[in-house]
Amino acid sequence: SDVCSSDLRGGSECVVPATSTSDFRLGFVQGAREACGVPGLLMSAGFIGFGSMASDAGATFVFAALATILMWALPGQVVMLDMMTVKATLFATLLAVFFSAVRFLPMTVTLGPQMRMAGNSGGGWRAYLAVQWVATTSWALAMQRYPNMPAAQRAPWMMGFGVVCTLVAVVCCAIGYFGADNFPRAIRIGLIFLMPAFFVILLAGDVRTRAMAASLVCGAIAGPALYLWSREWSVVLGGLIGGTVAYAAQKFWKGLPA
């Protein structure tokens, strides 16, 4: 049984008994089915676009496929290709990709403890493996699904979702790479932006409190505004400043007399 009763958004640690074979199978299958829906379709479009861009950049298909499997972050992959195109140094490329992936740290910190298993029967490694598939879409969906899911099924759910999405992404990357001549540049870029649009829709649909709405609005304003100042720091500072302003505004609102 689940021994963690804290709110998922609170970020507190959750230690649960090691998952049984039936729990693992059920969670894995549920995650795989989730990936076969709208998320999988949009991800297909995004990685078709990435494959086409990789072909245009002169990268090999093996490189594009390995980037998809090992990085598992479409924005970071696009940043890497862009840096390769302008012949940037290895250090500059690593730094740019690093900044594009900073957003995964709070996502992993939020979800990771919810999947950690107690005991020595192998539950711990499942959590460490599962968090490798934490991305914007899987994080947003997990934040919706985990509160109503037995804790022993959470890591398997992420693994099932991630495995199916990875396989689909590699296949679609191949389609885009070898069929690059059939996709105009505008369409390729548009396909890549479908995933961020889906992520925003998921977040907006999950708004249940005034604090969540304030955080979403402040982040949406701060991010584009800071992008005009610095591309490299806009995501990190946009989230930090937007979230801080939203938190302060919520505290101020609560302190007002009724």
PDB file of C-alpha atoms in Angstrom:
ATOM      1  CA  SER A   1       0.000   0.000   0.000  1.00  0.00           C
ATOM      2  CA  ASP A   2       1.060   3.584  -0.529  1.00  0.00           C
ATOM      3  CA  VAL A   3       2.623   5.119   2.585  1.00  0.00           C
ATOM      4  CA  CYS A   4       2.979   8.582   1.085  1.00  0.00           C
ATOM      5  CA  SER A   5      -0.014  10.867   1.621  1.00  0.00           C
ATOM      6  CA  SER A   6       1.603  14.213   0.911  1.00  0.00           C
ATOM      7  CA  ASP A   7       0.455  16.428  -1.948  1.00  0.00           C
ATOM      8  CA  LEU A   8       2.289  15.601  -5.161  1.00  0.00           C
ATOM      9  CA  ARG A   9       3.052  19.267  -5.802  1.00  0.00           C
ATOM     10  CA  GLY A  10       4.565  19.666  -2.373  1.00  0.00           C
ATOM     11  CA  GLY A  11       7.726  17.929  -3.474  1.00  0.00           C
ATOM     12  CA  SER A  12       8.044  15.834  -0.276  1.00  0.00           C
ATOM     13  CA  GLU A  13       9.746  12.455  -0.380  1.00  0.00           C
ATOM     14  CA  CYS A  14       7.596   9.405  -0.896  1.00  0.00           C
ATOM     15  CA  VAL A  15       8.876   5.944   0.042  1.00  0.00           C
ATOM     16  CA  VAL A  16       6.637   3.044  -0.945  1.00  0.00           C
ATOM     17  CA  PRO A  17       6.963  -0.726  -0.799  1.00  0.00           C
ATOM     18  CA  ALA A  18       8.731  -2.423  -3.676  1.00  0.00           C
ATOM     19  CA  THR A  19       6.478  -2.994  -6.648  1.00  0.00           C
ATOM     20  CA  SER A  20       5.112  -6.442  -7.425  1.00  0.00           C
ATOM     21  CA  THR A  21       5.202  -8.006 -10.878  1.00  0.00           C
ATOM     22  CA  SER A  22       1.510  -7.259 -11.392  1.00  0.00           C
ATOM     23  CA  ASP A  23       1.959  -3.626 -10.335  1.00  0.00           C
ATOM     24  CA  PHE A  24       4.891  -3.253 -12.705  1.00  0.00           C
ATOM     25  CA  ARG A  25       3.002  -4.803 -15.626  1.00  0.00           C
ATOM     26  CA  LEU A  26      -0.136  -2.736 -15.021  1.00  0.00           C
ATOM     27  CA  GLY A  27       1.748   0.542 -14.665  1.00  0.00           C
ATOM     28  CA  PHE A  28       3.921  -0.163 -17.708  1.00  0.00           C
ATOM     29  CA  VAL A  29       0.921  -1.015 -19.894  1.00  0.00           C
ATOM     30  CA  GLN A  30      -0.990   2.085 -18.759  1.00  0.00           C
ATOM     31  CA  GLY A  31       1.992   4.298 -19.607  1.00  0.00           C
ATOM     32  CA  ALA A  32       2.439   2.639 -22.985  1.00  0.00           C
ATOM     33  CA  ARG A  33      -1.234   3.151 -23.811  1.00  0.00           C
ATOM     34  CA  GLU A  34      -0.996   6.804 -22.792  1.00  0.00           C
ATOM     35  CA  ALA A  35       1.924   7.273 -25.170  1.00  0.00           C
ATOM     36  CA  CYS A  36      -0.131   5.858 -28.064  1.00  0.00           C
ATOM     37  CA  GLY A  37      -2.633   8.712 -27.795  1.00  0.00           C
ATOM     38  CA  VAL A  38      -2.315  12.417 -28.497  1.00  0.00           C
ATOM     39  CA  PRO A  39       1.184  12.749 -26.927  1.00  0.00           C
ATOM     40  CA  GLY A  40       2.545  10.126 -29.304  1.00  0.00           C
ATOM     41  CA  LEU A  41       0.969  11.775 -32.344  1.00  0.00           C
ATOM     42  CA  LEU A  42       2.375  15.197 -31.499  1.00  0.00           C
ATOM     43  CA  MET A  43       5.765  13.735 -30.644  1.00  0.00           C
ATOM     44  CA  SER A  44       5.767  11.998 -34.028  1.00  0.00           C
ATOM     45  CA  ALA A  45       5.318  15.320 -35.747  1.00  0.00           C
ATOM     46  CA  GLY A  46       8.065  16.957 -33.702  1.00  0.00           C
ATOM     47  CA  PHE A  47      10.656  14.279 -34.414  1.00  0.00           C
ATOM     48  CA  ILE A  48       9.803  14.182 -38.109  1.00  0.00           C
ATOM     49  CA  GLY A  49      10.745  17.845 -38.084  1.00  0.00           C
ATOM     50  CA  PHE A  50      13.937  17.117 -36.140  1.00  0.00           C
ATOM     51  CA  GLY A  51      14.962  14.377 -38.562  1.00  0.00           C
ATOM     52  CA  SER A  52      14.520  16.767 -41.477  1.00  0.00           C
ATOM     53  CA  MET A  53      16.594  19.431 -39.740  1.00  0.00           C
ATOM     54  CA  ALA A  54      19.336  16.903 -38.965  1.00  0.00           C
ATOM     55  CA  SER A  55      19.501  15.970 -42.646  1.00  0.00           C
ATOM     56  CA  ASP A  56      19.757  19.623 -43.670  1.00  0.00           C
ATOM     57  CA  ALA A  57      22.510  20.218 -41.093  1.00  0.00           C
ATOM     58  CA  GLY A  58      24.625  17.452 -42.619  1.00  0.00           C
ATOM     59  CA  ALA A  59      24.428  15.169 -39.572  1.00  0.00           C
ATOM     60  CA  THR A  60      24.337  11.416 -40.054  1.00  0.00           C
ATOM     61  CA  PHE A  61      21.198   9.456 -39.250  1.00  0.00           C
ATOM     62  CA  VAL A  62      23.079   7.514 -36.562  1.00  0.00           C
ATOM     63  CA  PHE A  63      23.919  10.815 -34.885  1.00  0.00           C
ATOM     64  CA  ALA A  64      20.291  11.978 -35.055  1.00  0.00           C
ATOM     65  CA  ALA A  65      18.991   8.664 -33.714  1.00  0.00           C
ATOM     66  CA  LEU A  66      21.478   8.558 -30.836  1.00  0.00           C
ATOM     67  CA  ALA A  67      20.682  12.171 -29.949  1.00  0.00           C
ATOM     68  CA  THR A  68      17.015  11.207 -29.759  1.00  0.00           C
ATOM     69  CA  ILE A  69      17.645   8.156 -27.582  1.00  0.00           C
ATOM     70  CA  LEU A  70      20.320   9.566 -25.266  1.00  0.00           C
ATOM     71  CA  MET A  71      19.298  13.224 -24.949  1.00  0.00           C
ATOM     72  CA  TRP A  72      15.516  12.768 -25.085  1.00  0.00           C
ATOM     73  CA  ALA A  73      14.949  16.521 -25.192  1.00  0.00           C
ATOM     74  CA  LEU A  74      13.757  17.932 -28.509  1.00  0.00           C
ATOM     75  CA  PRO A  75      14.609  21.591 -27.703  1.00  0.00           C
ATOM     76  CA  GLY A  76      18.122  20.569 -26.662  1.00  0.00           C
ATOM     77  CA  GLN A  77      18.531  18.515 -29.823  1.00  0.00           C
ATOM     78  CA  VAL A  78      17.463  21.471 -31.964  1.00  0.00           C
ATOM     79  CA  VAL A  79      19.879  23.747 -30.070  1.00  0.00           C
ATOM     80  CA  MET A  80      22.701  21.257 -30.661  1.00  0.00           C
ATOM     81  CA  LEU A  81      21.973  21.121 -34.395  1.00  0.00           C
ATOM     82  CA  ASP A  82      21.867  24.909 -34.571  1.00  0.00           C
ATOM     83  CA  MET A  83      25.244  25.174 -32.828  1.00  0.00           C
ATOM     84  CA  MET A  84      26.685  22.580 -35.209  1.00  0.00           C
ATOM     85  CA  THR A  85      25.394  24.548 -38.193  1.00  0.00           C
ATOM     86  CA  VAL A  86      27.177  27.735 -37.083  1.00  0.00           C
ATOM     87  CA  LYS A  87      30.311  25.664 -36.248  1.00  0.00           C
ATOM     88  CA  ALA A  88      30.305  26.653 -32.584  1.00  0.00           C
ATOM     89  CA  THR A  89      32.960  25.292 -30.236  1.00  0.00           C
ATOM     90  CA  LEU A  90      32.295  22.131 -28.235  1.00  0.00           C
ATOM     91  CA  PHE A  91      32.222  24.125 -24.987  1.00  0.00           C
ATOM     92  CA  ALA A  92      29.693  26.627 -26.345  1.00  0.00           C
ATOM     93  CA  THR A  93      27.526  23.779 -27.638  1.00  0.00           C
ATOM     94  CA  LEU A  94      27.613  21.953 -24.293  1.00  0.00           C
ATOM     95  CA  LEU A  95      26.765  25.173 -22.472  1.00  0.00           C
ATOM     96  CA  ALA A  96      23.834  25.965 -24.757  1.00  0.00           C
ATOM     97  CA  VAL A  97      22.411  22.443 -24.449  1.00  0.00           C
ATOM     98  CA  PHE A  98      22.922  22.561 -20.680  1.00  0.00           C
ATOM     99  CA  PHE A  99      20.900  25.742 -20.337  1.00  0.00           C
ATOM    100  CA  SER A 100      18.149  24.332 -22.532  1.00  0.00           C
ATOM    101  CA  ALA A 101      17.880  21.328 -20.182  1.00  0.00           C
ATOM    102  CA  VAL A 102      17.961  23.132 -16.828  1.00  0.00           C
ATOM    103  CA  ARG A 103      14.165  22.998 -16.716  1.00  0.00           C
ATOM    104  CA  PHE A 104      14.324  19.219 -16.178  1.00  0.00           C
ATOM    105  CA  LEU A 105      15.900  19.602 -12.730  1.00  0.00           C
ATOM    106  CA  PRO A 106      12.768  20.816 -10.886  1.00  0.00           C
ATOM    107  CA  MET A 107      10.656  18.342 -12.877  1.00  0.00           C
ATOM    108  CA  THR A 108      12.837  15.437 -11.753  1.00  0.00           C
ATOM    109  CA  VAL A 109      12.976  16.695  -8.173  1.00  0.00           C
ATOM    110  CA  THR A 110       9.181  16.811  -8.153  1.00  0.00           C
ATOM    111  CA  LEU A 111       8.535  13.379  -9.653  1.00  0.00           C
ATOM    112  CA  GLY A 112      11.594  11.371  -8.597  1.00  0.00           C
ATOM    113  CA  PRO A 113      10.728  11.003  -4.891  1.00  0.00           C
ATOM    114  CA  GLN A 114       7.200   9.917  -5.798  1.00  0.00           C
ATOM    115  CA  MET A 115       8.616   6.886  -7.605  1.00  0.00           C
ATOM    116  CA  ARG A 116      11.285   5.780  -5.116  1.00  0.00           C
ATOM    117  CA  MET A 117      10.780   2.305  -3.653  1.00  0.00           C
ATOM    118  CA  ALA A 118      11.748   0.978  -0.244  1.00  0.00           C
ATOM    119  CA  GLY A 119      13.682  -2.211   0.419  1.00  0.00           C
ATOM    120  CA  ASN A 120      16.333  -4.016  -1.584  1.00  0.00           C
ATOM    121  CA  SER A 121      14.144  -5.873  -4.074  1.00  0.00           C
ATOM    122  CA  GLY A 122      15.008  -3.678  -7.044  1.00  0.00           C
ATOM    123  CA  GLY A 123      12.474  -0.890  -6.635  1.00  0.00           C
ATOM    124  CA  GLY A 124      15.113   1.830  -6.361  1.00  0.00           C
ATOM    125  CA  TRP A 125      16.745   1.210  -9.723  1.00  0.00           C
ATOM    126  CA  ARG A 126      13.333   1.385 -11.400  1.00  0.00           C
ATOM    127  CA  ALA A 127      12.879   4.936 -10.130  1.00  0.00           C
ATOM    128  CA  TYR A 128      16.362   6.001 -11.271  1.00  0.00           C
ATOM    129  CA  LEU A 129      15.720   4.468 -14.681  1.00  0.00           C
ATOM    130  CA  ALA A 130      12.236   5.972 -14.964  1.00  0.00           C
ATOM    131  CA  VAL A 131      13.353   9.559 -14.339  1.00  0.00           C
ATOM    132  CA  GLN A 132      15.547   9.363 -17.456  1.00  0.00           C
ATOM    133  CA  TRP A 133      12.297   9.734 -19.417  1.00  0.00           C
ATOM    134  CA  VAL A 134      11.108  12.817 -17.538  1.00  0.00           C
ATOM    135  CA  ALA A 135      10.397  15.491 -20.143  1.00  0.00           C
ATOM    136  CA  THR A 136       7.901  18.308 -20.493  1.00  0.00           C
ATOM    137  CA  THR A 137       5.059  16.122 -21.765  1.00  0.00           C
ATOM    138  CA  SER A 138       5.647  13.137 -19.483  1.00  0.00           C
ATOM    139  CA  TRP A 139       6.022  15.470 -16.479  1.00  0.00           C
ATOM    140  CA  ALA A 140       2.773  17.305 -17.200  1.00  0.00           C
ATOM    141  CA  LEU A 141       0.866  14.049 -17.714  1.00  0.00           C
ATOM    142  CA  ALA A 142       2.412  12.447 -14.620  1.00  0.00           C
ATOM    143  CA  MET A 143       1.386  15.431 -12.501  1.00  0.00           C
ATOM    144  CA  GLN A 144      -2.182  14.710 -13.563  1.00  0.00           C
ATOM    145  CA  ARG A 145      -2.077  10.909 -13.326  1.00  0.00           C
ATOM    146  CA  TYR A 146       0.086  10.221 -10.250  1.00  0.00           C
ATOM    147  CA  PRO A 147      -2.301  11.516  -7.540  1.00  0.00           C
ATOM    148  CA  ASN A 148      -4.881   8.883  -8.569  1.00  0.00           C
ATOM    149  CA  MET A 149      -2.347   6.107  -9.265  1.00  0.00           C
ATOM    150  CA  PRO A 150      -0.990   3.527  -6.778  1.00  0.00           C
ATOM    151  CA  ALA A 151       2.557   4.609  -5.972  1.00  0.00           C
ATOM    152  CA  ALA A 152       3.985   1.217  -6.930  1.00  0.00           C
ATOM    153  CA  GLN A 153       2.784   1.785 -10.505  1.00  0.00           C
ATOM    154  CA  ARG A 154       4.266   5.263 -10.986  1.00  0.00           C
ATOM    155  CA  ALA A 155       7.802   4.320 -12.047  1.00  0.00           C
ATOM    156  CA  PRO A 156       6.543   1.545 -14.384  1.00  0.00           C
ATOM    157  CA  TRP A 157       4.059   4.028 -15.893  1.00  0.00           C
ATOM    158  CA  MET A 158       6.887   6.430 -16.714  1.00  0.00           C
ATOM    159  CA  MET A 159       8.971   3.594 -18.154  1.00  0.00           C
ATOM    160  CA  GLY A 160       6.122   2.363 -20.366  1.00  0.00           C
ATOM    161  CA  PHE A 161       5.398   5.873 -21.554  1.00  0.00           C
ATOM    162  CA  GLY A 162       9.070   6.561 -22.206  1.00  0.00           C
ATOM    163  CA  VAL A 163       9.877   3.327 -24.030  1.00  0.00           C
ATOM    164  CA  VAL A 164       6.989   3.685 -26.481  1.00  0.00           C
ATOM    165  CA  CYS A 165       7.673   7.378 -27.059  1.00  0.00           C
ATOM    166  CA  THR A 166      11.366   6.693 -27.676  1.00  0.00           C
ATOM    167  CA  LEU A 167      10.631   3.986 -30.243  1.00  0.00           C
ATOM    168  CA  VAL A 168       8.107   6.225 -31.999  1.00  0.00           C
ATOM    169  CA  ALA A 169      10.547   9.146 -31.937  1.00  0.00           C
ATOM    170  CA  VAL A 170      13.365   7.151 -33.560  1.00  0.00           C
ATOM    171  CA  VAL A 171      11.075   5.854 -36.313  1.00  0.00           C
ATOM    172  CA  CYS A 172       9.722   9.342 -37.001  1.00  0.00           C
ATOM    173  CA  CYS A 173      13.228  10.784 -36.923  1.00  0.00           C
ATOM    174  CA  ALA A 174      14.106   8.316 -39.691  1.00  0.00           C
ATOM    175  CA  ILE A 175      11.032   9.345 -41.685  1.00  0.00           C
ATOM    176  CA  GLY A 176      11.974  12.993 -41.427  1.00  0.00           C
ATOM    177  CA  TYR A 177      15.664  12.376 -42.137  1.00  0.00           C
ATOM    178  CA  PHE A 178      15.250  10.288 -45.272  1.00  0.00           C
ATOM    179  CA  GLY A 179      12.236  12.241 -46.496  1.00  0.00           C
ATOM    180  CA  ALA A 180      13.661  15.694 -45.818  1.00  0.00           C
ATOM    181  CA  ASP A 181      13.259  16.823 -49.419  1.00  0.00           C
ATOM    182  CA  ASN A 182       9.485  16.397 -49.114  1.00  0.00           C
ATOM    183  CA  PHE A 183       9.083  18.820 -46.172  1.00  0.00           C
ATOM    184  CA  PRO A 184       9.349  22.603 -46.691  1.00  0.00           C
ATOM    185  CA  ARG A 185      11.355  24.393 -44.001  1.00  0.00           C
ATOM    186  CA  ALA A 186       8.307  26.217 -42.610  1.00  0.00           C
ATOM    187  CA  ILE A 187       6.476  22.932 -42.073  1.00  0.00           C
ATOM    188  CA  ARG A 188       9.500  21.343 -40.383  1.00  0.00           C
ATOM    189  CA  ILE A 189       9.727  24.197 -37.888  1.00  0.00           C
ATOM    190  CA  GLY A 190       5.971  24.130 -37.307  1.00  0.00           C
ATOM    191  CA  LEU A 191       6.055  20.393 -36.544  1.00  0.00           C
ATOM    192  CA  ILE A 192       8.679  20.923 -33.846  1.00  0.00           C
ATOM    193  CA  PHE A 193       6.594  23.610 -32.115  1.00  0.00           C
ATOM    194  CA  LEU A 194       3.558  21.327 -31.752  1.00  0.00           C
ATOM    195  CA  MET A 195       5.008  19.716 -28.616  1.00  0.00           C
ATOM    196  CA  PRO A 196       5.539  22.985 -26.666  1.00  0.00           C
ATOM    197  CA  ALA A 197       2.013  24.044 -27.633  1.00  0.00           C
ATOM    198  CA  PHE A 198       0.629  20.763 -26.294  1.00  0.00           C
ATOM    199  CA  PHE A 199       2.589  21.252 -23.058  1.00  0.00           C
ATOM    200  CA  VAL A 200       1.068  24.705 -22.521  1.00  0.00           C
ATOM    201  CA  ILE A 201      -2.424  23.289 -23.111  1.00  0.00           C
ATOM    202  CA  LEU A 202      -1.787  20.546 -20.540  1.00  0.00           C
ATOM    203  CA  LEU A 203      -0.637  23.080 -17.954  1.00  0.00           C
ATOM    204  CA  ALA A 204      -3.591  25.371 -18.590  1.00  0.00           C
ATOM    205  CA  GLY A 205      -6.013  22.465 -18.282  1.00  0.00           C
ATOM    206  CA  ASP A 206      -4.514  21.497 -14.916  1.00  0.00           C
ATOM    207  CA  VAL A 207      -4.983  24.936 -13.306  1.00  0.00           C
ATOM    208  CA  ARG A 208      -7.124  24.421 -10.217  1.00  0.00           C
ATOM    209  CA  THR A 209      -6.016  27.184  -7.836  1.00  0.00           C
ATOM    210  CA  ARG A 210      -5.333  30.898  -7.993  1.00  0.00           C
ATOM    211  CA  ALA A 211      -1.650  30.235  -7.204  1.00  0.00           C
ATOM    212  CA  MET A 212      -1.277  27.907 -10.191  1.00  0.00           C
ATOM    213  CA  ALA A 213      -2.988  30.405 -12.484  1.00  0.00           C
ATOM    214  CA  ALA A 214      -0.756  33.225 -11.232  1.00  0.00           C
ATOM    215  CA  SER A 215       2.383  31.120 -11.775  1.00  0.00           C
ATOM    216  CA  LEU A 216       1.346  30.252 -15.332  1.00  0.00           C
ATOM    217  CA  VAL A 217       0.522  33.856 -16.233  1.00  0.00           C
ATOM    218  CA  CYS A 218       3.659  35.344 -14.644  1.00  0.00           C
ATOM    219  CA  GLY A 219       5.886  32.750 -16.301  1.00  0.00           C
ATOM    220  CA  ALA A 220       4.228  33.353 -19.671  1.00  0.00           C
ATOM    221  CA  ILE A 221       4.961  37.075 -19.352  1.00  0.00           C
ATOM    222  CA  ALA A 222       8.466  36.838 -17.873  1.00  0.00           C
ATOM    223  CA  GLY A 223       9.797  34.213 -20.320  1.00  0.00           C
ATOM    224  CA  PRO A 224       9.244  36.101 -23.611  1.00  0.00           C
ATOM    225  CA  ALA A 225      10.238  39.416 -22.007  1.00  0.00           C
ATOM    226  CA  LEU A 226      13.559  38.022 -20.793  1.00  0.00           C
ATOM    227  CA  TYR A 227      14.154  36.317 -24.136  1.00  0.00           C
ATOM    228  CA  LEU A 228      14.550  39.785 -25.652  1.00  0.00           C
ATOM    229  CA  TRP A 229      17.366  40.373 -23.184  1.00  0.00           C
ATOM    230  CA  SER A 230      19.096  36.986 -23.214  1.00  0.00           C
ATOM    231  CA  ARG A 231      18.257  33.839 -25.168  1.00  0.00           C
ATOM    232  CA  GLU A 232      20.489  31.682 -22.971  1.00  0.00           C
ATOM    233  CA  TRP A 233      18.972  32.739 -19.638  1.00  0.00           C
ATOM    234  CA  SER A 234      15.354  33.412 -20.610  1.00  0.00           C
ATOM    235  CA  VAL A 235      13.984  29.973 -19.623  1.00  0.00           C
ATOM    236  CA  VAL A 236      15.813  29.780 -16.297  1.00  0.00           C
ATOM    237  CA  LEU A 237      15.243  33.385 -15.231  1.00  0.00           C
ATOM    238  CA  GLY A 238      11.712  33.434 -16.655  1.00  0.00           C
ATOM    239  CA  GLY A 239      10.709  30.518 -14.452  1.00  0.00           C
ATOM    240  CA  LEU A 240      12.545  31.868 -11.408  1.00  0.00           C
ATOM    241  CA  ILE A 241      11.295  35.445 -11.657  1.00  0.00           C
ATOM    242  CA  GLY A 242       7.794  34.543 -12.832  1.00  0.00           C
ATOM    243  CA  GLY A 243       7.370  31.959 -10.078  1.00  0.00           C
ATOM    244  CA  THR A 244       8.746  34.291  -7.413  1.00  0.00           C
ATOM    245  CA  VAL A 245       6.424  37.108  -8.453  1.00  0.00           C
ATOM    246  CA  ALA A 246       3.448  34.740  -8.485  1.00  0.00           C
ATOM    247  CA  TYR A 247       4.356  33.409  -5.023  1.00  0.00           C
ATOM    248  CA  ALA A 248       4.761  36.933  -3.605  1.00  0.00           C
ATOM    249  CA  ALA A 249       1.469  38.055  -5.163  1.00  0.00           C
ATOM    250  CA  GLN A 250      -0.333  35.053  -3.660  1.00  0.00           C
ATOM    251  CA  LYS A 251       1.113  35.784  -0.209  1.00  0.00           C
ATOM    252  CA  PHE A 252       0.117  39.430  -0.517  1.00  0.00           C
ATOM    253  CA  TRP A 253      -3.399  38.479  -1.623  1.00  0.00           C
ATOM    254  CA  LYS A 254      -3.856  36.169   1.352  1.00  0.00           C
ATOM    255  CA  GLY A 255      -2.679  38.893   3.713  1.00  0.00           C
ATOM    256  CA  LEU A 256      -5.342  41.382   2.594  1.00  0.00           C
ATOM    257  CA  PRO A 257      -8.298  41.825   4.962  1.00  0.00           C
ATOM    258  CA  ALA A 258     -11.525  40.170   3.847  1.00  0.00           C
TER     259      ALA A 258
END
